[in-house]
Each structure stands twice: as structure tokens, then as C-alpha cells.
Coordinates of C-alpha atoms in Angstrom, one line a residue:
Chain B
X1 CA -68.2 -55.8 5.5
X2 CA -68.6 -53.7 8.6
X3 CA -68.4 -49.9 8.1
X4 CA -65.8 -48.6 10.4
X5 CA -65.8 -45.0 9.5
X6 CA -68.1 -42.7 7.7
X7 CA -68.3 -39.0 6.9
X8 CA -71.4 -37.3 5.8
X9 CA -71.1 -33.9 4.1
X10 CA -68.1 -33.1 6.1
X11 CA -67.0 -29.4 6.1
X12 CA -64.1 -27.7 7.7
X13 CA -63.4 -24.0 7.7
X14 CA -60.3 -22.3 9.1
X15 CA -60.0 -18.6 9.9
X16 CA -56.8 -17.2 8.5
X17 CA -56.7 -13.6 9.7
X18 CA -60.1 -12.3 8.6
X19 CA -60.5 -14.7 5.8
X20 CA -62.4 -18.0 6.0
X21 CA -60.6 -20.8 4.3
X22 CA -62.7 -23.8 3.4
X23 CA -60.5 -26.9 3.7
X24 CA -63.3 -29.4 3.3
X25 CA -66.4 -28.6 1.4
X26 CA -68.7 -31.5 1.8
X27 CA -66.8 -34.8 2.0
X28 CA -68.9 -38.0 2.3
X29 CA -67.2 -41.4 2.3
X30 CA -67.2 -44.8 4.0
X31 CA -64.3 -46.9 5.0
X32 CA -64.9 -50.6 5.9
X33 CA -63.1 -52.8 8.3
X34 CA -59.9 -54.3 6.8
X35 CA -59.7 -51.8 3.9
X36 CA -56.4 -50.4 2.8
X37 CA -57.3 -47.0 1.4
X38 CA -55.3 -44.2 -0.1
X39 CA -56.5 -40.6 0.0
X40 CA -54.6 -38.7 -2.6
X41 CA -54.5 -35.2 -3.9
X42 CA -52.2 -32.2 -4.3
X43 CA -51.0 -30.0 -1.5
X44 CA -53.9 -27.9 0.0
X45 CA -56.6 -30.2 -1.3
X46 CA -57.8 -30.8 2.3
X47 CA -56.5 -34.3 2.8
X48 CA -54.5 -33.5 6.0
X49 CA -57.6 -31.7 7.4
X50 CA -59.6 -34.8 6.6
X51 CA -57.0 -37.0 8.3
X52 CA -57.0 -34.8 11.4
X53 CA -60.8 -35.1 11.6
X54 CA -60.8 -38.8 10.9
X55 CA -58.2 -39.2 13.7
X56 CA -60.3 -37.2 16.2
X57 CA -57.6 -34.6 16.5
X58 CA -60.0 -31.8 15.5
X59 CA -63.7 -31.4 15.0
X60 CA -65.5 -30.6 11.8
X61 CA -67.2 -27.3 11.2
X62 CA -70.2 -29.1 9.9
X63 CA -71.3 -32.6 8.9
X64 CA -70.9 -35.9 10.6
X65 CA -67.9 -38.2 11.3
X66 CA -68.9 -41.6 12.6
X67 CA -66.2 -43.8 14.0
X68 CA -67.6 -47.1 14.9
X69 CA -71.1 -45.6 15.3
X70 CA -69.9 -42.6 17.4
X71 CA -70.2 -39.1 16.0
X72 CA -67.1 -37.2 17.0
X73 CA -68.7 -33.9 16.1
X74 CA -70.7 -34.1 19.3
X75 CA -67.8 -35.0 21.5
X76 CA -65.8 -32.9 24.0
X77 CA -62.0 -32.9 24.3
X78 CA -61.9 -35.8 26.7
X79 CA -64.1 -38.0 24.5
X80 CA -62.0 -37.1 21.4
X81 CA -58.9 -38.0 23.4
X82 CA -60.5 -41.4 24.4
X83 CA -61.3 -42.1 20.7
X84 CA -57.7 -41.4 19.7
X85 CA -56.5 -43.6 22.6
X86 CA -58.8 -46.5 21.8
X87 CA -59.6 -46.4 18.1
X88 CA -56.9 -44.6 16.2
X89 CA -53.2 -45.1 15.5
X90 CA -51.2 -42.4 13.8
X91 CA -48.1 -42.6 11.5
X92 CA -46.6 -39.3 10.6
X93 CA -44.4 -38.1 7.8
X94 CA -41.7 -37.0 10.3
X95 CA -42.1 -40.2 12.3
X96 CA -42.7 -38.2 15.5
X97 CA -41.0 -40.6 17.9
X98 CA -40.2 -39.3 21.3
X99 CA -36.4 -38.5 21.0
X100 CA -35.4 -39.2 24.5
X101 CA -36.8 -42.7 24.7
X102 CA -35.7 -46.0 23.1
X103 CA -37.7 -47.6 20.3
X104 CA -39.1 -50.0 22.9
X105 CA -40.1 -47.2 25.3
X106 CA -41.8 -45.3 22.5
X107 CA -44.0 -48.4 21.9
X108 CA -44.5 -48.9 25.6
X109 CA -45.7 -45.3 26.0
X110 CA -48.5 -45.9 23.5
X111 CA -49.5 -49.1 25.3
X112 CA -49.3 -47.4 28.7
X113 CA -51.6 -44.6 27.5
X114 CA -54.0 -47.2 26.1
X115 CA -53.9 -48.9 29.5
X116 CA -52.2 -52.1 28.2
X117 CA -49.5 -53.9 30.1
X118 CA -46.0 -53.0 28.9
X119 CA -44.5 -56.4 29.2
X120 CA -44.3 -59.2 26.6
X121 CA -47.2 -59.3 24.2
X122 CA -47.6 -61.9 21.5
X123 CA -49.4 -59.5 19.1
X124 CA -46.7 -56.9 19.5
X125 CA -44.0 -59.5 19.0
X126 CA -45.6 -60.5 15.8
X127 CA -45.7 -56.9 14.6
X128 CA -42.1 -56.3 15.5
X129 CA -41.1 -59.5 13.6
X130 CA -43.1 -58.5 10.6
X131 CA -41.6 -55.0 10.6
X132 CA -38.1 -56.5 11.2
X133 CA -37.2 -54.2 14.0
X134 CA -37.0 -56.7 16.9
X135 CA -33.3 -56.0 17.3
X136 CA -33.7 -52.2 17.2
X137 CA -35.7 -51.9 20.4
X138 CA -32.8 -50.7 22.6
X139 CA -31.9 -47.8 20.2
X140 CA -33.0 -44.2 20.4
X141 CA -34.6 -42.6 17.4
X142 CA -31.3 -40.7 16.6
X143 CA -29.6 -44.1 16.3
X144 CA -32.0 -45.4 13.7
X145 CA -32.3 -44.8 10.0
X146 CA -35.4 -43.1 8.6
X147 CA -36.9 -46.3 7.4
X148 CA -36.3 -47.9 10.8
X149 CA -37.8 -44.9 12.6
X150 CA -40.9 -45.2 10.4
X151 CA -41.2 -48.9 11.1
X152 CA -40.9 -48.2 14.9
X153 CA -43.6 -45.5 14.5
X154 CA -45.9 -48.0 12.7
X155 CA -45.3 -50.5 15.5
X156 CA -46.1 -47.9 18.1
X157 CA -49.3 -47.0 16.3
X158 CA -50.3 -50.6 16.1
X159 CA -49.2 -51.6 19.6
X160 CA -52.4 -50.1 21.1
X161 CA -54.5 -52.3 18.8
X162 CA -56.3 -49.4 17.1
X163 CA -59.4 -50.0 14.8
X164 CA -58.0 -47.6 12.2
X165 CA -54.4 -46.8 11.3
X166 CA -54.0 -43.3 9.8
X167 CA -50.8 -42.6 8.0
X168 CA -50.0 -39.0 6.8
X169 CA -47.5 -39.1 4.0
X170 CA -45.7 -42.1 5.6
X171 CA -43.1 -42.2 2.9
X172 CA -42.6 -38.5 2.6
X173 CA -39.3 -38.5 4.4
X174 CA -38.0 -41.8 3.0
X175 CA -35.9 -42.7 0.0
X176 CA -37.3 -45.0 -2.7
X177 CA -36.0 -48.2 -1.2
X178 CA -37.3 -47.5 2.3
X179 CA -40.5 -46.3 0.9
X180 CA -41.1 -49.6 -0.8
X181 CA -40.3 -51.5 2.4
X182 CA -42.6 -49.4 4.5
X183 CA -45.5 -49.6 1.9
X184 CA -45.1 -53.4 1.6
X185 CA -45.3 -53.6 5.4
X186 CA -48.5 -51.6 5.4
X187 CA -50.0 -54.1 2.9
X188 CA -48.6 -57.0 4.9
X189 CA -50.1 -55.7 8.2
X190 CA -53.4 -55.1 6.4
X191 CA -53.5 -58.6 5.1
X192 CA -52.3 -60.4 8.2
X193 CA -54.2 -58.6 10.9
X194 CA -57.2 -57.3 8.8
X195 CA -56.0 -53.9 9.9
X196 CA -57.9 -50.9 8.5
X197 CA -55.3 -48.5 7.0
X198 CA -55.9 -45.1 5.5
X199 CA -52.9 -43.6 3.8
X200 CA -52.9 -39.9 3.0
X201 CA -50.5 -38.9 0.2
X202 CA -49.8 -36.8 -2.8
X203 CA -47.5 -39.6 -4.2
X204 CA -49.3 -41.4 -7.1
X205 CA -46.9 -44.4 -6.8
X206 CA -48.2 -45.2 -3.4
X207 CA -51.7 -46.1 -4.7
X208 CA -50.4 -49.3 -6.3
X209 CA -50.1 -50.7 -2.8
X210 CA -53.7 -50.0 -1.8
X211 CA -57.1 -51.5 -2.5
X212 CA -58.9 -48.3 -2.9
X213 CA -58.1 -44.8 -4.0
X214 CA -60.0 -41.7 -3.0
X215 CA -58.9 -38.6 -4.9
X216 CA -59.5 -35.1 -3.5
X217 CA -59.2 -31.7 -5.0
X218 CA -60.2 -28.3 -3.5
X219 CA -61.8 -29.8 -0.4
X220 CA -64.0 -32.4 -2.1
X221 CA -63.8 -36.0 -3.3
X222 CA -63.4 -36.1 -7.0
X223 CA -63.1 -39.8 -7.5
X224 CA -63.4 -43.0 -5.4
X225 CA -62.8 -46.4 -6.9
X226 CA -64.7 -48.1 -4.0
X227 CA -64.7 -51.8 -4.9
X228 CA -68.0 -52.3 -3.2
X229 CA -70.9 -50.8 -5.1
X230 CA -73.0 -48.0 -3.5
X231 CA -75.9 -49.4 -1.7
X232 CA -74.3 -52.8 -1.0
X233 CA -73.5 -51.7 2.5
X234 CA -77.1 -51.2 3.4
X235 CA -77.5 -55.0 3.7
X236 CA -74.5 -55.2 6.0
X237 CA -73.7 -53.9 9.5
X238 CA -74.1 -50.1 9.5
X239 CA -73.5 -47.4 12.0
X240 CA -76.5 -45.8 13.7
X241 CA -76.7 -42.4 11.9
X242 CA -78.9 -40.9 14.6
X243 CA -75.9 -40.7 17.0
Chain E
X1 CA -43.4 -46.2 32.2
X2 CA -44.0 -42.6 33.4
X3 CA -40.9 -43.0 35.6
X4 CA -38.8 -43.8 32.5
X5 CA -40.3 -40.8 30.6
X6 CA -39.5 -38.5 33.5
X7 CA -35.9 -39.7 33.9
X8 CA -35.2 -39.7 30.2
X9 CA -36.7 -36.2 29.9
X10 CA -34.5 -34.9 32.8
X11 CA -31.4 -36.6 31.4
X12 CA -32.0 -35.2 28.0
X13 CA -31.6 -31.7 29.3
X14 CA -28.8 -32.1 31.8
X15 CA -27.8 -28.4 32.1
X16 CA -31.3 -27.2 32.8
X17 CA -32.1 -30.1 35.1
X18 CA -28.9 -29.4 37.1
X19 CA -29.6 -25.6 37.3
X20 CA -33.1 -26.2 38.4
X21 CA -32.0 -28.7 41.0
X22 CA -29.4 -26.3 42.3
X23 CA -32.0 -23.5 42.4
X24 CA -34.3 -25.7 44.5
X25 CA -31.3 -26.6 46.6
X26 CA -30.5 -22.9 47.1
X27 CA -34.1 -22.4 48.3
X28 CA -33.6 -25.2 50.9
X29 CA -30.1 -23.9 51.9
X30 CA -31.6 -20.4 52.4
X31 CA -34.2 -21.7 54.7
X32 CA -32.1 -24.2 56.6
X33 CA -29.0 -22.1 57.1
X34 CA -30.7 -18.8 57.9
X35 CA -33.4 -20.3 60.1
X36 CA -30.8 -22.6 61.5
X37 CA -28.6 -19.6 62.3
X38 CA -31.3 -17.7 64.1
X39 CA -32.5 -20.8 66.0
X40 CA -29.0 -21.9 66.8
X41 CA -27.9 -18.6 68.1
X42 CA -31.0 -18.1 70.2
X43 CA -31.1 -21.6 71.6
X44 CA -27.4 -21.6 72.3
X45 CA -27.8 -18.2 74.1
X46 CA -30.6 -19.7 76.1
X47 CA -28.6 -22.8 77.0
X48 CA -25.6 -20.6 78.0
X49 CA -27.9 -18.4 80.2
X50 CA -29.4 -21.4 81.8
X51 CA -25.8 -22.8 82.2
X52 CA -24.9 -20.1 84.7
X53 CA -26.1 -22.3 87.5
X54 CA -28.9 -20.3 88.8
X55 CA -32.5 -21.5 89.2
X56 CA -34.1 -18.0 88.8
X57 CA -33.3 -14.7 87.1
X58 CA -34.7 -11.4 87.9
X59 CA -34.9 -8.7 85.3
X60 CA -36.2 -5.1 85.2
X61 CA -39.9 -4.6 84.9
X62 CA -41.2 -5.4 81.4
X63 CA -37.8 -6.8 80.3
X64 CA -37.6 -8.9 77.3
X65 CA -36.4 -12.5 77.5
X66 CA -33.4 -11.5 75.4
X67 CA -30.7 -10.2 77.7
X68 CA -29.2 -8.3 74.9
X69 CA -32.1 -5.9 75.1
X70 CA -32.1 -5.6 78.9
X71 CA -31.1 -2.3 80.4
X72 CA -28.8 -2.0 83.3
X73 CA -31.4 -0.3 85.4
X74 CA -31.5 -2.2 88.6
X75 CA -29.5 -1.0 91.6
X76 CA -27.1 -3.4 93.2
X77 CA -28.8 -3.0 96.5
X78 CA -31.6 -5.0 95.1
X79 CA -29.3 -8.0 95.5
X80 CA -29.3 -7.6 99.3
X81 CA -33.1 -7.6 99.3
X82 CA -33.1 -10.8 97.3
X83 CA -30.6 -12.4 99.6
X84 CA -33.0 -11.7 102.5
X85 CA -35.8 -13.7 100.9
X86 CA -36.2 -17.2 102.5
X87 CA -34.9 -20.0 100.4
X88 CA -32.4 -17.8 98.5
X89 CA -28.9 -19.2 98.7
X90 CA -26.9 -16.8 96.5
X91 CA -27.6 -13.8 94.2
X92 CA -25.2 -12.6 91.5
X93 CA -25.8 -9.2 89.8
X94 CA -24.6 -9.0 86.2
X95 CA -24.1 -5.8 84.3
X96 CA -24.7 -6.4 80.6
X97 CA -23.4 -4.8 77.5
X98 CA -24.0 -5.9 74.0
X99 CA -21.0 -5.8 71.8
X100 CA -21.3 -6.0 68.0
X101 CA -17.7 -5.5 67.1
X102 CA -16.3 -8.7 65.6
X103 CA -19.6 -10.5 66.1
X104 CA -22.6 -10.2 68.4
X105 CA -22.0 -11.0 72.0
X106 CA -23.1 -9.9 75.4
X107 CA -20.3 -8.9 77.8
X108 CA -20.9 -9.9 81.4
X109 CA -19.8 -7.5 84.1
X110 CA -19.6 -9.7 87.2
X111 CA -18.5 -9.5 90.8
X112 CA -17.4 -12.1 93.4
X113 CA -21.1 -13.2 93.8
X114 CA -21.0 -14.7 90.4
X115 CA -18.9 -17.6 91.7
X116 CA -21.4 -18.2 94.5
X117 CA -24.1 -18.8 92.0
X118 CA -22.2 -20.6 89.2
X119 CA -19.9 -22.6 91.4
X120 CA -16.9 -21.2 89.7
X121 CA -15.5 -21.4 86.2
X122 CA -13.8 -24.4 84.7
X123 CA -10.4 -23.1 83.8
X124 CA -8.7 -24.3 80.6
X125 CA -5.9 -21.8 80.5
X126 CA -4.7 -18.9 82.7
X127 CA -6.7 -17.8 85.7
X128 CA -9.0 -15.2 87.3
X129 CA -8.4 -11.5 86.8
X130 CA -6.0 -10.1 89.3
X131 CA -6.0 -6.5 88.3
X132 CA -8.2 -4.0 86.4
X133 CA -8.7 -4.2 82.7
X134 CA -8.4 -7.9 82.6
X135 CA -11.0 -10.2 81.0
X136 CA -12.0 -13.8 81.0
X137 CA -13.1 -15.4 77.7
X138 CA -14.5 -18.8 76.9
X139 CA -12.8 -21.4 74.8
X140 CA -14.9 -20.8 71.7
X141 CA -14.4 -17.1 71.8
X142 CA -10.6 -17.7 72.2
X143 CA -10.6 -20.2 69.2
X144 CA -12.6 -17.8 67.1
X145 CA -10.2 -14.9 67.9
X146 CA -7.1 -17.1 68.1
X147 CA -6.5 -15.6 71.5
X148 CA -4.6 -16.9 74.5
X149 CA -3.9 -15.7 78.1
X150 CA -1.8 -12.5 78.1
X151 CA -3.1 -11.3 74.7
X152 CA -4.3 -7.8 74.6
X153 CA -7.6 -7.0 72.9
X154 CA -9.6 -3.8 72.4
X155 CA -13.1 -3.8 73.6
X156 CA -15.4 -0.8 74.3
X157 CA -12.5 1.5 73.4
X158 CA -10.5 0.0 76.2
X159 CA -7.4 -2.1 75.9
X160 CA -7.9 -5.3 77.9
X161 CA -5.7 -8.2 78.7
X162 CA -7.0 -11.8 78.7
X163 CA -6.3 -13.3 82.0
X164 CA -7.8 -16.8 81.5
X165 CA -9.8 -19.1 79.2
X166 CA -12.8 -21.0 80.7
X167 CA -15.0 -23.7 79.4
X168 CA -18.0 -22.4 77.4
X169 CA -21.6 -22.5 78.6
X170 CA -21.8 -20.3 81.6
X171 CA -23.7 -17.2 80.6
X172 CA -21.4 -15.2 78.4
X173 CA -18.3 -15.7 76.3
X174 CA -16.6 -12.6 77.7
X175 CA -16.5 -11.7 81.4
X176 CA -15.0 -8.7 83.0
X177 CA -15.3 -7.1 86.4
X178 CA -18.4 -5.0 86.9
X179 CA -16.2 -2.1 87.9
X180 CA -14.2 -2.2 84.7
X181 CA -17.4 -2.4 82.6
X182 CA -18.9 0.4 84.5
X183 CA -15.8 2.5 83.9
X184 CA -15.7 1.6 80.2
X185 CA -19.3 2.5 79.8
X186 CA -19.0 5.6 81.9
X187 CA -22.1 4.5 83.9
X188 CA -22.6 3.7 87.5
X189 CA -22.5 0.0 88.3
X190 CA -26.1 -1.3 88.0
X191 CA -27.4 -4.7 87.1
X192 CA -29.2 -5.8 84.0
X193 CA -30.0 -9.2 85.5
X194 CA -29.8 -10.9 88.9
X195 CA -29.1 -14.6 88.9
X196 CA -30.6 -16.3 91.9
X197 CA -29.6 -19.7 93.3
X198 CA -32.0 -21.3 95.7
X199 CA -31.2 -23.5 98.7
X200 CA -33.6 -26.3 97.7
X201 CA -34.2 -26.8 93.9
X202 CA -37.6 -28.4 94.8
X203 CA -38.7 -25.0 96.1
X204 CA -38.0 -22.9 93.0
X205 CA -41.6 -22.0 92.4
X206 CA -42.1 -21.0 96.0
X207 CA -39.0 -18.8 96.0
X208 CA -40.1 -17.3 92.7
X209 CA -43.5 -16.4 94.3
X210 CA -41.7 -14.8 97.2
X211 CA -39.5 -12.7 94.9
X212 CA -42.5 -11.6 92.9
X213 CA -44.2 -10.4 96.1
X214 CA -41.2 -8.4 97.3
X215 CA -40.2 -7.0 93.9
X216 CA -43.6 -6.3 92.4
X217 CA -43.5 -5.6 88.6
X218 CA -40.0 -7.0 88.2
X219 CA -39.7 -9.9 85.8
X220 CA -38.8 -13.2 87.5
X221 CA -38.0 -16.2 85.2
X222 CA -37.5 -19.9 86.0
X223 CA -34.4 -21.0 84.2
X224 CA -35.9 -24.4 83.4
X225 CA -38.4 -22.7 81.1
X226 CA -35.9 -20.3 79.6
X227 CA -35.0 -22.5 76.6
X228 CA -38.6 -22.8 75.6
X229 CA -39.0 -19.0 75.9
X230 CA -36.2 -18.4 73.4
X231 CA -38.5 -19.1 70.4
X232 CA -39.1 -16.9 67.4
X233 CA -42.6 -15.9 68.8
X234 CA -41.0 -14.6 72.0
X235 CA -38.2 -12.6 70.3
X236 CA -39.4 -9.4 68.8
X237 CA -39.1 -9.3 65.0
X238 CA -37.8 -12.8 64.7
X239 CA -41.0 -14.3 63.4
X240 CA -41.2 -11.6 60.7
X241 CA -37.6 -12.3 59.8
X242 CA -38.2 -16.0 59.5
X243 CA -41.4 -15.5 57.5
X244 CA -39.6 -13.1 55.2
X245 CA -36.7 -15.6 54.6
X246 CA -39.2 -18.4 53.9
X247 CA -41.2 -16.1 51.6
X248 CA -38.1 -15.1 49.6
X249 CA -37.0 -18.7 49.3
X250 CA -40.4 -19.8 48.2
X251 CA -40.6 -17.0 45.6
X252 CA -37.1 -18.0 44.3
X253 CA -38.2 -21.6 44.0
X254 CA -41.5 -20.7 42.3
X255 CA -39.9 -18.4 39.7
X256 CA -37.1 -20.9 38.9
X257 CA -39.5 -23.8 38.5
X258 CA -41.9 -21.7 36.5
X259 CA -39.2 -20.6 34.1
X260 CA -37.7 -24.0 33.9
X261 CA -40.9 -25.8 33.2
X262 CA -42.2 -23.1 30.9
X263 CA -39.2 -23.4 28.7
X264 CA -39.3 -27.2 29.0
X265 CA -42.8 -27.4 27.7
X266 CA -42.2 -24.9 25.0
X267 CA -39.3 -27.0 23.8
X268 CA -41.3 -30.1 24.1
X269 CA -44.4 -28.8 22.4
X270 CA -44.1 -31.4 19.6
X271 CA -43.5 -34.2 22.1
X272 CA -46.7 -33.2 24.0
X273 CA -48.5 -33.1 20.6
X274 CA -47.3 -36.7 20.0
X275 CA -48.6 -37.8 23.4
X276 CA -51.9 -36.0 22.8
X277 CA -52.2 -37.6 19.4
X278 CA -51.7 -41.0 21.0
X279 CA -54.6 -40.3 23.3
X280 CA -52.8 -39.0 26.4
X281 CA -55.4 -37.1 28.5
X282 CA -54.8 -33.6 29.8
X283 CA -54.5 -35.2 33.3
X284 CA -51.8 -37.5 32.0
X285 CA -49.8 -34.5 30.7
X286 CA -50.4 -32.4 33.9
X287 CA -49.4 -35.4 36.0
X288 CA -46.3 -36.0 33.9
X289 CA -45.1 -32.4 34.4
X290 CA -46.0 -32.4 38.1
X291 CA -44.1 -35.6 38.7
X292 CA -41.1 -34.3 36.7
X293 CA -41.1 -31.2 38.9
X294 CA -41.5 -33.2 42.0
X295 CA -38.4 -35.3 41.1
X296 CA -36.4 -32.1 40.6
X297 CA -37.7 -30.7 43.9
X298 CA -36.9 -33.9 45.8
X299 CA -33.3 -34.0 44.3
X300 CA -33.1 -30.2 45.2
X301 CA -34.2 -31.0 48.8
X302 CA -31.6 -33.8 49.1
X303 CA -28.7 -31.6 47.7
X304 CA -29.9 -28.6 49.6
X305 CA -30.0 -30.5 52.9
X306 CA -26.6 -31.9 52.3
X307 CA -25.2 -28.5 51.3
X308 CA -26.8 -27.0 54.5
X309 CA -25.0 -29.5 56.7
X310 CA -21.8 -28.9 54.8
X311 CA -22.2 -25.1 55.3
X312 CA -23.0 -25.7 59.0
X313 CA -19.8 -27.7 59.5
X314 CA -17.6 -25.3 57.5
X315 CA -18.9 -22.3 59.3
X316 CA -18.5 -24.0 62.7
X317 CA -14.9 -24.7 61.9
X318 CA -14.2 -21.2 60.7
X319 CA -16.3 -19.3 63.2
X320 CA -16.7 -21.5 66.4
X321 CA -19.1 -19.0 68.0
X322 CA -21.5 -19.2 65.1
X323 CA -24.2 -21.8 65.9
X324 CA -26.4 -23.2 63.2
X325 CA -29.0 -25.5 64.4
X326 CA -30.5 -27.6 61.5
X327 CA -33.5 -29.4 63.0
X328 CA -35.6 -32.3 61.5
X329 CA -38.6 -30.1 61.8
X330 CA -37.1 -27.4 59.6
X331 CA -35.8 -30.0 57.1
X332 CA -39.3 -31.3 56.7
X333 CA -40.6 -27.8 56.4
X334 CA -38.0 -26.8 53.8
X335 CA -38.9 -30.0 51.8
X336 CA -42.6 -29.0 51.9
X337 CA -41.8 -25.5 50.8
X338 CA -39.6 -26.7 48.0
X339 CA -42.2 -29.1 46.7
X340 CA -44.9 -26.5 47.2
X341 CA -42.9 -24.0 45.1
X342 CA -42.5 -26.8 42.5
X343 CA -46.3 -27.4 42.4
X344 CA -47.1 -23.6 42.2
X345 CA -44.3 -22.9 39.7
X346 CA -45.3 -25.8 37.3
X347 CA -49.0 -25.2 37.6
X348 CA -49.4 -22.8 34.7
X349 CA -46.8 -24.5 32.4
X350 CA -48.6 -27.8 33.0
X351 CA -52.0 -26.4 32.2
X352 CA -50.6 -24.7 29.1
X353 CA -49.0 -28.0 28.0
X354 CA -52.2 -30.0 28.6
X355 CA -54.4 -27.5 26.7
X356 CA -52.3 -27.6 23.6
X357 CA -54.1 -28.4 20.4
X358 CA -52.6 -31.7 19.2
X359 CA -52.7 -30.6 15.5
X360 CA -50.9 -27.3 16.3
X361 CA -48.5 -29.0 18.7
X362 CA -47.5 -31.5 16.1
X363 CA -46.9 -28.7 13.6
X364 CA -44.6 -26.9 16.0
X365 CA -41.0 -26.7 14.8

């Protein structure tokens, strides 16, 4: 399997007043194309910082992050923006839909930014059908339930055909029933489109829907049930580490 | 897509959008009405002066083109000298007095020679003055003052009776005999301007040259070029006034747009964070804000121009002597100034929005 994303001794330090806070203290991991991975850990363990770095929203203090062979640590703001635009799709806990636009327009904005045409698209139609929100496209976020908003947010994230879908506590604002629906949809999307998905959560129930669980604590990975044994990737397509 | 984002963004905040559009409209109104007023008044004065019927006018040495500033310093005997010049058909001395009571106007003190130059008034009501302390007014002045023949008015501390109402466009709005004006002012009868009618209109330049030779240092003007002389650059202080009005309007526009866009982007920090997270470039964010500002400015220009024409008509109905000339040239300039103020006013807010860290912007509550 092709390695899509790799971190090598990733470190992130924030300055809080005069104190340095180490959010990540040497995280190394690999995510392959088509994997549905959960990164789990308690609040403050560094999982959100990891997600922001994996999503090219911020740069690491040290270490390497390779997204499809490109090290984002060497990139300037415009290159990071390009990576977000072309490689990453985000799903947030609070949905983060643009409140003044309809569901359809929210999706079209993502496609417009990506440089895709905003008309009919078979791939998008399939996603909307799978997410069961085809008939909600004319509504504004305030007119949708939490579960519907999150499904629109997922559609928006996937509309630009990203390599990686990053979801930060995607069920954090949903009730149990909607959480189940949304998680099933993540799995369905992963199976149907071989979509690489990384879910960041502190909810242990969520991991039953994923193939792989990476547990974090105090800024480091404490367990990783990677189904592919270490070293097996070396025979497969690998990123150039000298980037 | 951007169009949809801009329109929905503006519609989502109707009060602020309306207030900003009105502020830009105010900027446009300020420019169009005040500049239109100065242009209108000067151009109308020029047309009226040219409408006397003379081909040339002679003013004291160094006199300004504005008759309001002319001094009555020329002896009436100068008229006889002018009449002796070959090619001169008639000469009318006019004593001038600026009156600012109830509006700015120049009173013309005239004698019988005025008719020789102008060809006579077109009477609408009443007739010529038959005794002292009688005045003639034009129709606009009469409408403005709701006056009719026989009415008594007080001008220059003198009670005067309106003898007749004439059609507008022949020099002044208020005419009285030079003798009466001289008495009212307590000054000997002298001329502020001589209007000269030539025998052959083809020979105007030749006669002008002759006059300049006889009356060295005196100012001789060709009436055909008078309208073009009544421009802001030829009228002392008017350029500064116009520049000051434009500058004030521009500053108002810049401050309002700045405040509006600054608060808009502060309110929309999270939205900007979402766009940045989706991969929107800084140029995309700057462009979005500039385009939103431009839409507001264009709407402001449209409303402002419409409001200016409405004000022009309303003022013309209420004050017939008030001339506001709104030209295409100044509408274009006002539009440019409004959009310029939008670009300047939204420059910093747009940069601030574009430089927001996506992580921090998304965490903004």
C-alpha cells in the first residue's frame, strides 16, 4: 500500500506566556492510502496539534511531515495553502459551514477554491446520495439538523477530491443516533472511494468503526495497532525522505 | 461563486450594508451637490453675463473675471471714449453691487444705454421704471421671492418698488437705475463694467484690439470665451474649496468603509478561518473583501447620484435662483473617488483578514 502521509519525530512547542508547552514530543507514524485511522487520546494529549500539522494548517517546531512525498516543514504559507487546497479535506466538530450560504453553495465554495467547476459532477452526486443529503442542498446551515450539517460538511470536504480526509471530533456535537449515522458514512466513504480518513477523537466508541487505532498521551504515541507490520512498507511505494 | 458569497455576505448583515451604502452615497452627494452648486452658480452667472447681448466687456485694470469682485472705479466718460472707437455700435456702463441679503446676487445699476446693447428686456409682467426707487427683477428672482409688480422690497437699506418682471438671462436678476444705486450706495455714479456691442460681429477681435490700444491696462474680454473663463481655476479660492470638499468626502468614505470592513472581518474571523482551512489563498480573501467593498461602493454611487439629482430638483423647485449643475464628468469623478475610498478603506482590513492564522481563526468565538 502506498504511504500517503508520514511523520518523523514530530515536535510542536507552543509559547504560553513565558512558558514553553510541548504539545507533541516526537511523533512518528505512517498512514497509507485507503486507511481509516482513529487517533485517540484524552484532552491535551496533542491530537489536535497533530491534526493541524497533518492538515498543513500549521508547521511543526521540529521533525518532518511528508504528505505525498512533500515535507510541509519546508513550505511557506502559500505552499501550505496549496497543500490544504489540493490534498486535505477537513471535517470539524462544530461543522464550520458558512452560515450565509446554502448547503450546495458551501460545497461549491470548496470546489471553486480547488479550481473545479461548480456544475453537476458525478462524483459529488454519488457522495451526496451516499450521505443522503441530496434534498437538503437548498437549505442554509441554520435550517439543518446537527447530523445533516455534519454530513454537508463531509460532502464539502470530499467535494474537492482530497487525498486525506481529516476529521476533528466529528461526532462531538452530535447525539448518539446521528453519531452512528455519521461514523457509518465515514466507513462507507472509505470503502467505496478508498478514501483515506483520519479521525481524531477522545471517544473510545468511535474506534469500533476504524481499521486502525493510534493512541496518544502527553504528546507521544503510546500504542498503534497498525495492521501492516513494521518494515513491510519498505517493499512498497515510499516517499522520498530526502525532500 | 464569489458573486454568491459577496451577495449573501452583504444580505446577511442588512443594517451594516445599508449604512455603508448610505455613507458612500453621502460621499457622492457631498461631491456632486457642492461641486454642482459652485459649477452651476458660476456657469449660470457666466451665461447670464454673456446673455446681456454685448460682444465685449471692459473692466478696470487687473479686474477679476468675477463681476462680483469688480470695483466701480471707471468714470462714465470712458463710455464716450469707447463709443468713438471704430466698429463700436453701443456701450452700456453698469454700476455693480453685490448683495448677500437673501442670497448672493449682483445688482446692476443701468442707464438708457443698456437697452442699446441688450436690445431691450423681454417683459413678462409690469414695465420699465418710471420714477426713482423702482427696480426690475427677472422671473426666477420673482418666483424665489414670491414677488410681483407693485410689491415693495427693501434692498441696500432703501425701500424699492418692483416695476416689472423680465425674462431671466440678461446680466443680473435685479436691475435699478444707476442714479438710484449711486444714491443708495452714497457713491458717485461710476461703472464696474462697460458692455460693448460691435457693428460687425465678425470684427470683434479687431475692435477688442482697438480698445486695448486706447484703454491701455484695462481688461477687455470677449464674451464668447467668458463661459470658459468661469472655471474653478480662474476663480480665486474655488479650486481650494473644491479640493477641500473632495478631500472631506474622500476621508468620510475611507473612514466609513474602514470601520465597516474592519468590523465585518472581525465578525467573520471564523468564516475566514474556514476558507483558509479549505485552501483559500491570501489573494482570494483580499479579492473577496475588495470585491464586496466595490459592490457596496457601486451601490453607494448609484444611490448617491440618484439622491443628488433628487436634491437638485428639490432645491430648484424651492429656490429657483439656486443652480446645481451635475455633470457627467463629475459623476464619473465621484464614482472614482467613492471606489478609491473603498479600496483605501478596505486595504488594511483585507490584509488583516488574509494574514489570519487558520488555526486561530477557527478557534475564534
